[in-house]
PDB file of C-alpha atoms in Angstrom:
ATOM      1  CA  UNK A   5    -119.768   2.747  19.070  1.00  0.00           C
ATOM      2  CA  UNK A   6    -116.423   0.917  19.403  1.00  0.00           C
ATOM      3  CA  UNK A   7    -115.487  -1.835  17.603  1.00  0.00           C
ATOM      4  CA  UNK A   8    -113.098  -4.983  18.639  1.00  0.00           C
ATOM      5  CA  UNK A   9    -110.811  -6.995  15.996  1.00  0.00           C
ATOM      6  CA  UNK A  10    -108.957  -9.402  16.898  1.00  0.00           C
ATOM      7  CA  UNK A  11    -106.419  -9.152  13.787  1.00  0.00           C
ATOM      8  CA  UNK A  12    -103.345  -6.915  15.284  1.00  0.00           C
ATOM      9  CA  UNK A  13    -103.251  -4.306  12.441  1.00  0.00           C
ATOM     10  CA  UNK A  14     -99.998  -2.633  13.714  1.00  0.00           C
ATOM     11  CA  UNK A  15     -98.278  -5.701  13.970  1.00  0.00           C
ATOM     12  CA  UNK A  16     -99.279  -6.819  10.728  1.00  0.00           C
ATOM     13  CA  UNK A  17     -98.364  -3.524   8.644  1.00  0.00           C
ATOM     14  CA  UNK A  18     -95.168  -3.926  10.855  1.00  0.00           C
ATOM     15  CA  UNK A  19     -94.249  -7.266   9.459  1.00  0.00           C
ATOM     16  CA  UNK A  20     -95.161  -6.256   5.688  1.00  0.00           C
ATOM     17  CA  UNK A  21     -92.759  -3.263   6.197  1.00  0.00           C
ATOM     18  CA  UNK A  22     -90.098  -5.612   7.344  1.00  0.00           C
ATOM     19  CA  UNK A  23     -90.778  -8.100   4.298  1.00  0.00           C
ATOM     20  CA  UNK A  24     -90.391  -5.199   1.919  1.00  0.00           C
ATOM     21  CA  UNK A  25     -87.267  -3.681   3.646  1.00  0.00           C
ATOM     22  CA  UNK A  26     -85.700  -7.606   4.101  1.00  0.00           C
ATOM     23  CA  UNK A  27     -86.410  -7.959   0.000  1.00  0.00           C
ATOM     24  CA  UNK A  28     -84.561  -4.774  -0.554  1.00  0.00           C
ATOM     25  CA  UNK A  29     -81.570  -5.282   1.569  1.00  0.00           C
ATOM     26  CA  UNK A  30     -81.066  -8.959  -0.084  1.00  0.00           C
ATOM     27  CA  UNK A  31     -81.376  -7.288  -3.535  1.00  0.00           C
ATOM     28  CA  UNK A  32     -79.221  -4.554  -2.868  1.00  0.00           C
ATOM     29  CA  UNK A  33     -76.256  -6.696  -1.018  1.00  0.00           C
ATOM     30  CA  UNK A  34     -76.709  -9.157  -4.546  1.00  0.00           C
ATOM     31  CA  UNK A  35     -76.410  -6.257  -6.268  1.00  0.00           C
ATOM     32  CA  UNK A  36     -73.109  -4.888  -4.904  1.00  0.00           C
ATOM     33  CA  UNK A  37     -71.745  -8.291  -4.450  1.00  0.00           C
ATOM     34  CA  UNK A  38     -72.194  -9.417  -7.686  1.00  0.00           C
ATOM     35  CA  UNK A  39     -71.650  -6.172  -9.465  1.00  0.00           C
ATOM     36  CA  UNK A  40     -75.226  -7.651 -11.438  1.00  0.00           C
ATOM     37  CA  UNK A  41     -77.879  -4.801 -11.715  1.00  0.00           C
ATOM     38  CA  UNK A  42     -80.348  -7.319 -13.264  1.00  0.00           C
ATOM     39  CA  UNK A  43     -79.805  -9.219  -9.998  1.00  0.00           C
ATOM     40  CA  UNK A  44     -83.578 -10.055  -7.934  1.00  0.00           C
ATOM     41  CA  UNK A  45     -85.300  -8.949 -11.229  1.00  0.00           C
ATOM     42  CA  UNK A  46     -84.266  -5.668 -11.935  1.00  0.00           C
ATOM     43  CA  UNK A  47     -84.066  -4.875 -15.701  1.00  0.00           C
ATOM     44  CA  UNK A  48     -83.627  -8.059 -17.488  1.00  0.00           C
ATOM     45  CA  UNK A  49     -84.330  -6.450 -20.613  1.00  0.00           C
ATOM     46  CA  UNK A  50     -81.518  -3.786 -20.190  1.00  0.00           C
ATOM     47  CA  UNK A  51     -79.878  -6.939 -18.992  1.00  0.00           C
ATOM     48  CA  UNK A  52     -80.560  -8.817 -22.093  1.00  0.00           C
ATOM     49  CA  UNK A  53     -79.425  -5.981 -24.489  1.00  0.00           C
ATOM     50  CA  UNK A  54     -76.437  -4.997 -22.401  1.00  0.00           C
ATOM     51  CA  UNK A  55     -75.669  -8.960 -23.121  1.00  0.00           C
ATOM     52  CA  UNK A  56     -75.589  -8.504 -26.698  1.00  0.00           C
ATOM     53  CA  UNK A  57     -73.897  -5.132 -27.064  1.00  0.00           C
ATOM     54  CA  UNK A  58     -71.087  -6.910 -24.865  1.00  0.00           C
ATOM     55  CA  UNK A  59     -70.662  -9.763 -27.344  1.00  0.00           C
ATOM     56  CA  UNK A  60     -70.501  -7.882 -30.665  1.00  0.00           C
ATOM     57  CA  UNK A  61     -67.993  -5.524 -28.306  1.00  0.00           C
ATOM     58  CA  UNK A  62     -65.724  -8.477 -27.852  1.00  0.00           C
ATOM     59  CA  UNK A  63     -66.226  -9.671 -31.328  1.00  0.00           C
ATOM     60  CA  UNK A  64     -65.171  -6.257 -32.531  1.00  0.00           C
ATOM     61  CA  UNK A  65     -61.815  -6.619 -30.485  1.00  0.00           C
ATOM     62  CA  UNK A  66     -61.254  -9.894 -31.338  1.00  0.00           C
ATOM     63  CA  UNK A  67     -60.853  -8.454 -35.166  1.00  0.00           C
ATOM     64  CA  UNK A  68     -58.797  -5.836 -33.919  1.00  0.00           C
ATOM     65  CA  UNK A  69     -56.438  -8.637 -32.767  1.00  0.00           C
ATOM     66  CA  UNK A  70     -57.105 -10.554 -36.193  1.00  0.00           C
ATOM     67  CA  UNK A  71     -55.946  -7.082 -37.837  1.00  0.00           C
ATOM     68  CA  UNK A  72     -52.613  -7.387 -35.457  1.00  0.00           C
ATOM     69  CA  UNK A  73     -52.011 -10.866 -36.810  1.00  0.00           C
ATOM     70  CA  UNK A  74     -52.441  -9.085 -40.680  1.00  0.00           C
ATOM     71  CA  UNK A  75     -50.037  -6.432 -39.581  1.00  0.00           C
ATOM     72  CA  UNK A  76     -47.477  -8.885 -38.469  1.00  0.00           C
ATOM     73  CA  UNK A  77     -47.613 -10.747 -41.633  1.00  0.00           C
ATOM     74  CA  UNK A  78     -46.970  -7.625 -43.583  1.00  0.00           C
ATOM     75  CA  UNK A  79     -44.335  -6.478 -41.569  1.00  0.00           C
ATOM     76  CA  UNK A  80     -42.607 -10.129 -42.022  1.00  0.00           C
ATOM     77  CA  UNK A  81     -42.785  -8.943 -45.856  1.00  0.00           C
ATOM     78  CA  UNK A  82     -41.475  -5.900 -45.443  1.00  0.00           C
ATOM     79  CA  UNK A  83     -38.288  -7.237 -43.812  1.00  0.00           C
ATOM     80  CA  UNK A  84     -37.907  -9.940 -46.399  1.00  0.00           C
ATOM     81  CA  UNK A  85     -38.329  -7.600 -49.267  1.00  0.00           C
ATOM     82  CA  UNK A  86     -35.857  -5.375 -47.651  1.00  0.00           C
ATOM     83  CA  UNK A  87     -32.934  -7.569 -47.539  1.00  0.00           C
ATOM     84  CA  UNK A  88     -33.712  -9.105 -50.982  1.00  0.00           C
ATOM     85  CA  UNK A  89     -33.687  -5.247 -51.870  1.00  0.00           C
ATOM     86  CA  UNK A  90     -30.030  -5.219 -50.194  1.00  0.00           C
ATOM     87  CA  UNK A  91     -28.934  -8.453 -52.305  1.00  0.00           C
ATOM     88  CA  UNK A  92     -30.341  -7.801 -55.095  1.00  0.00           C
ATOM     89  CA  UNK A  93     -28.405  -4.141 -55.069  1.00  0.00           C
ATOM     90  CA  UNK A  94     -25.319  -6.028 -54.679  1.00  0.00           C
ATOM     91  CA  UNK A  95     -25.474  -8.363 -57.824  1.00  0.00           C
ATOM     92  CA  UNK A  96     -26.135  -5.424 -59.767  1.00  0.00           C
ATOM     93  CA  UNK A  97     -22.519  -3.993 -58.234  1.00  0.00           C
ATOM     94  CA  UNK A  98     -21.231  -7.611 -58.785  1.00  0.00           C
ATOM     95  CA  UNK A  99     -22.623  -7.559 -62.686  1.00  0.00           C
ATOM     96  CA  UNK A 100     -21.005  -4.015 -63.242  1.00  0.00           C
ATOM     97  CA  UNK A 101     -17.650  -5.034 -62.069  1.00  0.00           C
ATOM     98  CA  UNK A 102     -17.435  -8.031 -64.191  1.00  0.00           C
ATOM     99  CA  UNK A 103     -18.418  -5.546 -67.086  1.00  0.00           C
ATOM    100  CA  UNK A 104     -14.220  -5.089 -66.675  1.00  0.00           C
ATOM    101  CA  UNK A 105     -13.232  -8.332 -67.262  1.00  0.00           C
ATOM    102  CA  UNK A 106     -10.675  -7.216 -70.039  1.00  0.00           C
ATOM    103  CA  UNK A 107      -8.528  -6.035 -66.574  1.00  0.00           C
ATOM    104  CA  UNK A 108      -9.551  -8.505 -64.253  1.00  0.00           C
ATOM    105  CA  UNK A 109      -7.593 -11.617 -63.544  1.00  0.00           C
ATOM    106  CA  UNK A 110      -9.104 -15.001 -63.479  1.00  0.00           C
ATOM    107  CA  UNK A 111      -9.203 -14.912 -59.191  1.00  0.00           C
ATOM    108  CA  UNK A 112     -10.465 -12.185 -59.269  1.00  0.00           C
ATOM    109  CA  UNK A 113     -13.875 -13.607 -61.554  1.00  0.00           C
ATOM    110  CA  UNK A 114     -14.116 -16.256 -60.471  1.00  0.00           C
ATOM    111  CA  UNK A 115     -14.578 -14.696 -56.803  1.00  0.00           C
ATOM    112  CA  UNK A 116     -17.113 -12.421 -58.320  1.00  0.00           C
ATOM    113  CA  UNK A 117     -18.875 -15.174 -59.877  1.00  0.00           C
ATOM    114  CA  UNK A 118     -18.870 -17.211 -56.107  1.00  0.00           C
ATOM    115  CA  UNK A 119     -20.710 -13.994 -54.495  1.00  0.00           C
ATOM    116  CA  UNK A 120     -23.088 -14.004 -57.418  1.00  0.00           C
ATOM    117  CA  UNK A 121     -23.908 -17.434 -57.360  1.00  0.00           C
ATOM    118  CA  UNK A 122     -23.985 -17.216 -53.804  1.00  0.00           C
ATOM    119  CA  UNK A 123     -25.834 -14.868 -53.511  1.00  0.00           C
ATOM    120  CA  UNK A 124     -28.844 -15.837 -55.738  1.00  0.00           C
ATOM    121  CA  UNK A 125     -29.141 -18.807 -54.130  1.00  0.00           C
ATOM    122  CA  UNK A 126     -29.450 -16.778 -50.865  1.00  0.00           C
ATOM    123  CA  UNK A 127     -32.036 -14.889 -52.055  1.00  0.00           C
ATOM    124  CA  UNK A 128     -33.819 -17.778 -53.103  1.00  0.00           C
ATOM    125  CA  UNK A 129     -33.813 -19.530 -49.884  1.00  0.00           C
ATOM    126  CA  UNK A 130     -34.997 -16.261 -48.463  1.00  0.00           C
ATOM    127  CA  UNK A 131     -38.289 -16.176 -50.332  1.00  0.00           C
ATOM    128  CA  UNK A 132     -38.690 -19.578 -50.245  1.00  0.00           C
ATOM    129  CA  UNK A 133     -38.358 -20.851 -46.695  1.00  0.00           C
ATOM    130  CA  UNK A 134     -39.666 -17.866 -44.690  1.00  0.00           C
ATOM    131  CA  UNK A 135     -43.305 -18.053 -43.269  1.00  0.00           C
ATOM    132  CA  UNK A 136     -45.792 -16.642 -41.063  1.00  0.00           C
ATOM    133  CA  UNK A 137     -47.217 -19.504 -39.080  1.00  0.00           C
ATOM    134  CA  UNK A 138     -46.337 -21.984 -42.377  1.00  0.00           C
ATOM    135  CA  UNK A 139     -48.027 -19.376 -44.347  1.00  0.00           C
ATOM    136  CA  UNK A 140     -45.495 -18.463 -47.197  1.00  0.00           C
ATOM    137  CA  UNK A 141     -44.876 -14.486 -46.607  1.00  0.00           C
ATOM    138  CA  UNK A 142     -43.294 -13.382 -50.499  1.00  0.00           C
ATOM    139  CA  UNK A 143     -42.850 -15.757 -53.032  1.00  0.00           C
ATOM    140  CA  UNK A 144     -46.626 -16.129 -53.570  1.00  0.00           C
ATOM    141  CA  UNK A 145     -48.546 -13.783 -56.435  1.00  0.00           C
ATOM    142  CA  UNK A 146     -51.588 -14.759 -53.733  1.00  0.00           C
ATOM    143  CA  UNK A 147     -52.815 -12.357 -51.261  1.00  0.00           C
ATOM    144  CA  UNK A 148     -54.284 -12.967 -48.069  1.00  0.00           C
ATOM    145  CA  UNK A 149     -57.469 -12.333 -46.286  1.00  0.00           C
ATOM    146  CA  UNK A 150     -57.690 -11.073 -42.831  1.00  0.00           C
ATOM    147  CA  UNK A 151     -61.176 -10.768 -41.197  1.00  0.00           C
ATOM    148  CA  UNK A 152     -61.165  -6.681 -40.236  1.00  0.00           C
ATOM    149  CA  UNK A 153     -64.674  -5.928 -39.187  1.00  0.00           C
ATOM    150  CA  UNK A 154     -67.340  -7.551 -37.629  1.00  0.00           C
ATOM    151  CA  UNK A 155     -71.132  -6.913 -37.584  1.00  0.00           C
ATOM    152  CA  UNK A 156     -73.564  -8.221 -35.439  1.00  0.00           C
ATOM    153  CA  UNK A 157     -77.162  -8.189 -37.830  1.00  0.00           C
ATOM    154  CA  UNK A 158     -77.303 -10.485 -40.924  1.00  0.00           C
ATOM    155  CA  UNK A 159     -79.552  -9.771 -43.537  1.00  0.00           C
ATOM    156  CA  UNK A 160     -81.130  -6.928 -42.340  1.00  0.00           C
ATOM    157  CA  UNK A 161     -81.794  -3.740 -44.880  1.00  0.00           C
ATOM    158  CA  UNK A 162     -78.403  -1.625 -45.158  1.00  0.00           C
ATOM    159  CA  UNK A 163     -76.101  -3.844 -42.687  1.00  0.00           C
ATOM    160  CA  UNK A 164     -72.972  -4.424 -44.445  1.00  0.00           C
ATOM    161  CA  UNK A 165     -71.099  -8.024 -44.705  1.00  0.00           C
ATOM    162  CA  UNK A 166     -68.232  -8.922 -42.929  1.00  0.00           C
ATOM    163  CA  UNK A 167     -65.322  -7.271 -44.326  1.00  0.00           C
ATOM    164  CA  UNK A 168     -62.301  -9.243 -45.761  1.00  0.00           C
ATOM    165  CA  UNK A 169     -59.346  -7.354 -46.331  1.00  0.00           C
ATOM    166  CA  UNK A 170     -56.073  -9.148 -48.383  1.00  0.00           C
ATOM    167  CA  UNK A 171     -52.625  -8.779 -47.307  1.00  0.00           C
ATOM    168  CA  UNK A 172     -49.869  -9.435 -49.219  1.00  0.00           C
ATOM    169  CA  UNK A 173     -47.115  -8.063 -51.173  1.00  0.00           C
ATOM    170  CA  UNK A 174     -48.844  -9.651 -54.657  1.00  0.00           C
ATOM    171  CA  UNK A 175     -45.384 -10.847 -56.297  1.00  0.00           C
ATOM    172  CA  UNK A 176     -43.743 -13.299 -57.173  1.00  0.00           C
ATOM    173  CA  UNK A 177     -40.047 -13.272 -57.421  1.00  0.00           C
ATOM    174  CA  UNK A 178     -38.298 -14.706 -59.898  1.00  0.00           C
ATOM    175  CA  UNK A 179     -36.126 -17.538 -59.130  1.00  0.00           C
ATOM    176  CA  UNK A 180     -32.469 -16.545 -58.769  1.00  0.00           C
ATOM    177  CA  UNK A 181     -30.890 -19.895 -57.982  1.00  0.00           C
ATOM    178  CA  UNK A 182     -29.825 -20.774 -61.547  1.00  0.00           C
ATOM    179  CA  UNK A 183     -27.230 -17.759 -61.205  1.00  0.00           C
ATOM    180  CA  UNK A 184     -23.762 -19.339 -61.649  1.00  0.00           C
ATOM    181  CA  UNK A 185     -21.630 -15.729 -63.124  1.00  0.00           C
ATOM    182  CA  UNK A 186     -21.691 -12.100 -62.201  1.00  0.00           C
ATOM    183  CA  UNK A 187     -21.239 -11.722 -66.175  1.00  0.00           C
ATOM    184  CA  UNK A 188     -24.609 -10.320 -67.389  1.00  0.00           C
ATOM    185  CA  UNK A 189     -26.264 -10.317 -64.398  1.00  0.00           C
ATOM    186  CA  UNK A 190     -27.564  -6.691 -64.554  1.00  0.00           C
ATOM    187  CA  UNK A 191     -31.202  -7.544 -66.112  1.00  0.00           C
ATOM    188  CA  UNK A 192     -31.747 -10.849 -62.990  1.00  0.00           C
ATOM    189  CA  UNK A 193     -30.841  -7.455 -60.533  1.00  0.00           C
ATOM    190  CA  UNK A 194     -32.932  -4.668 -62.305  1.00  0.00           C
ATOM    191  CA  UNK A 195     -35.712  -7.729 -61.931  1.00  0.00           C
ATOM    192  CA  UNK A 196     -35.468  -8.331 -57.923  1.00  0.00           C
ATOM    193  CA  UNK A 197     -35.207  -4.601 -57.883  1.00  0.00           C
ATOM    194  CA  UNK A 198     -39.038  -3.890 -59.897  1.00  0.00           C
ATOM    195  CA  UNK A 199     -40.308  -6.833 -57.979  1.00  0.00           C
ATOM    196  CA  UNK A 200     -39.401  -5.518 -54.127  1.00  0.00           C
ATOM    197  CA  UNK A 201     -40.431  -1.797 -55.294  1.00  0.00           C
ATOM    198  CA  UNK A 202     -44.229  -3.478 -56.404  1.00  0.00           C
ATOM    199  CA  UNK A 203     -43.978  -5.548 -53.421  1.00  0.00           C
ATOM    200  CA  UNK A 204     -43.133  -2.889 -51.033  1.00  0.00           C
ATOM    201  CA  UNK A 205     -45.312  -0.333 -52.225  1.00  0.00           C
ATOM    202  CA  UNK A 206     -48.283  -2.904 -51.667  1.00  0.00           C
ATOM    203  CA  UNK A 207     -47.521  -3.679 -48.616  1.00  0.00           C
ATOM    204  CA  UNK A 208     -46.852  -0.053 -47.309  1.00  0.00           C
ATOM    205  CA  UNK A 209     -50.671   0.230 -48.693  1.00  0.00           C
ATOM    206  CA  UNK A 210     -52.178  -2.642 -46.814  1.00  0.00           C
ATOM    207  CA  UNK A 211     -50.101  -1.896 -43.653  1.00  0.00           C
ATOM    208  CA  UNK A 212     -51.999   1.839 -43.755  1.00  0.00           C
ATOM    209  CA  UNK A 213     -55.628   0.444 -44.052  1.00  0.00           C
ATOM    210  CA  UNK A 214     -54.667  -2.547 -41.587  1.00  0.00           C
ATOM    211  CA  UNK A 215     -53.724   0.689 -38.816  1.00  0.00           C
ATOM    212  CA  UNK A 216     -57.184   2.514 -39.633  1.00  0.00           C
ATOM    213  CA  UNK A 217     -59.275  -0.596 -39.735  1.00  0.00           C
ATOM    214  CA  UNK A 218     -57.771  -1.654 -36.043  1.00  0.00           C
ATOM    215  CA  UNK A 219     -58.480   2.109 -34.768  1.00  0.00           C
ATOM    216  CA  UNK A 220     -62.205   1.733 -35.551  1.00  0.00           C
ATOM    217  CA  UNK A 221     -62.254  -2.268 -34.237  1.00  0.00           C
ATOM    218  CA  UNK A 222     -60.668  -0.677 -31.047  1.00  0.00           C
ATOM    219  CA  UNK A 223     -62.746   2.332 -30.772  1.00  0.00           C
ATOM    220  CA  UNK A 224     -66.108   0.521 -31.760  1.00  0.00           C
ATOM    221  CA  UNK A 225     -65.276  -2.446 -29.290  1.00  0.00           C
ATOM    222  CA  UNK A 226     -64.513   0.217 -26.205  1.00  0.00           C
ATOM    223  CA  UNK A 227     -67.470   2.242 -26.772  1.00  0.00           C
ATOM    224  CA  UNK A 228     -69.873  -0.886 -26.915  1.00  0.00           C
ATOM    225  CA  UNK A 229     -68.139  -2.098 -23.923  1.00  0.00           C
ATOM    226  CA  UNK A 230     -68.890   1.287 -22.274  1.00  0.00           C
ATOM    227  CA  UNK A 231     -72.729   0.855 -23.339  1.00  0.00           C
ATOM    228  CA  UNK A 232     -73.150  -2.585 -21.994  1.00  0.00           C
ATOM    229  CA  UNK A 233     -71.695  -1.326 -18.585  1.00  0.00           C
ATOM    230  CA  UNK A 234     -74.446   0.893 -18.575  1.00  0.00           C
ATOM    231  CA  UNK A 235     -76.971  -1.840 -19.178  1.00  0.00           C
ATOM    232  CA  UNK A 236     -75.500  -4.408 -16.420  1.00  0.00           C
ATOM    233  CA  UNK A 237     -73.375  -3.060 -14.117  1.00  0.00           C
ATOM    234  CA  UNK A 238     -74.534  -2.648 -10.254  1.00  0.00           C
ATOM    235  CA  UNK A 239     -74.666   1.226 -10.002  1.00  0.00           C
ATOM    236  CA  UNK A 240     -73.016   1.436  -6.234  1.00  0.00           C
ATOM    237  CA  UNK A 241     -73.983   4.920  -5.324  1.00  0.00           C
ATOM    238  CA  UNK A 242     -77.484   4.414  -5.932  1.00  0.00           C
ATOM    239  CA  UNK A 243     -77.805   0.612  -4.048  1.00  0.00           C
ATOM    240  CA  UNK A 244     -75.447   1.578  -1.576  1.00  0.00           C
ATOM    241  CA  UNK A 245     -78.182   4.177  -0.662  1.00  0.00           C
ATOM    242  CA  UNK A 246     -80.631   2.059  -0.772  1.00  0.00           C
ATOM    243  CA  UNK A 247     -78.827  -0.753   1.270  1.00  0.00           C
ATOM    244  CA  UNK A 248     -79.359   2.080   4.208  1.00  0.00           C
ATOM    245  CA  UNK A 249     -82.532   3.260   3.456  1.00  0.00           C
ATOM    246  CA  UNK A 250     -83.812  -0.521   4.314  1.00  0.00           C
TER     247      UNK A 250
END
């Protein structure tokens, strides 16, 4: 026996099929457009984690730039060390010429003694005016810290604390602005010389963990970076496809 409806089944599974495919061709153009898989609903937990991963990634390069900053500061040390190094050579020529003073004339001392003087005064004004954003780079016996790693979980079991690393050539050089002679002078130069050998050889040390410590920043912040893509980003193969399916 037939029956009669008068509810248009055809045109009703017609306009659910249209709903659907209208749903999935506005979340597939949001998708591509904003480059946002999570866009219409679509993982917002992967969306959520990728979210994190991204901000201890850009945490972790932010301390690779904070390790640049170190490395600058070093290098400032380095230099100044190096031409107190250079000065500090020369008073020990100066002291070892006046050491013949029996066959020197009196011109001829008292020019030595002007370099002397002069230059103990330079070296002096070296260590005590030169800075790395007003930080004082030498004359200090203080080290200081520079933030190298970064960690995203506090207080959980096993996760280490963030990771301070001091900088610093860890001397203080003794003053050299009293020198008025190049008589006797030997012991100030042998001095500078210890000092800038100690200073140097800490800073050569600090400048080698600085380099390793910004490799793994760098590396740890591009592979997290790489992760969260994974999480987030709009794969266009795959919702270009489905753009023309619907």
């Amino acid at each position: 026996m037939p029956s009669v409806s008068n509810i248009a089944i055809g045109a009703n599974m017609a306009a659910a099929a249209a709903t659907k495919a209208r749903h999935g061709m506005n979340e597939s153009i949001a998708r591509l457009s904003t480059g946002v898989r999570a866009m219409y609903g679509a993982d917002a937990a992967g969306h959520s984690m990728g979210k994190s991963i991204a901000a201890v990634g850009a945490s972790y390069a932010q301390a690779a730039r904070n390790i640049e900053d170190g490395m600058s500061y070093a290098q400032m040390g380095e230099s100044v060390l190096l031409e107190v190094a250079n000065l500090a050579q020369r008073l020990r020529e100066l002291a070892i010429t006046a050491d013949n003073a029996d066959i020197l004339d009196a011109n001829q001392e008292a020019a030595l003694n002007s370099e002397a003087a002069l230059i103990g005064d330079t070296v002096q004004s070296i260590v005590d005016t030169t800075d790395f954003n007003g930080v004082e780079v030498v004359d200090s016996a203080t080290r200081k810290s520079v933030n190298v790693a970064y960690y995203s979980v506090t207080g959980a079991v096993g996760a280490p604390p963030t990771l301070p690393f001091e900088v610093g050539p860890n001397v203080s050089i003794t003053a050299t602005n009293a020198i008025t002679t190049a008589s006797g002078i030997k012991s100030n130069a042998d001095t500078l010389l210890a000092e800038v050998a100690e200073g140097l050889g800490n800073l050569g040390a600090d400048l080698t963990a600085l380099k390793a410590f910004q490799g793994a920043a760098s590396s740890t912040s591009a592979n997290m970076a790489a992760a969260s893509a994974r999480l987030m980003d709009t794969d266009f193969a795959l919702e270009t496809a489905s753009l023309t399916k619907n």
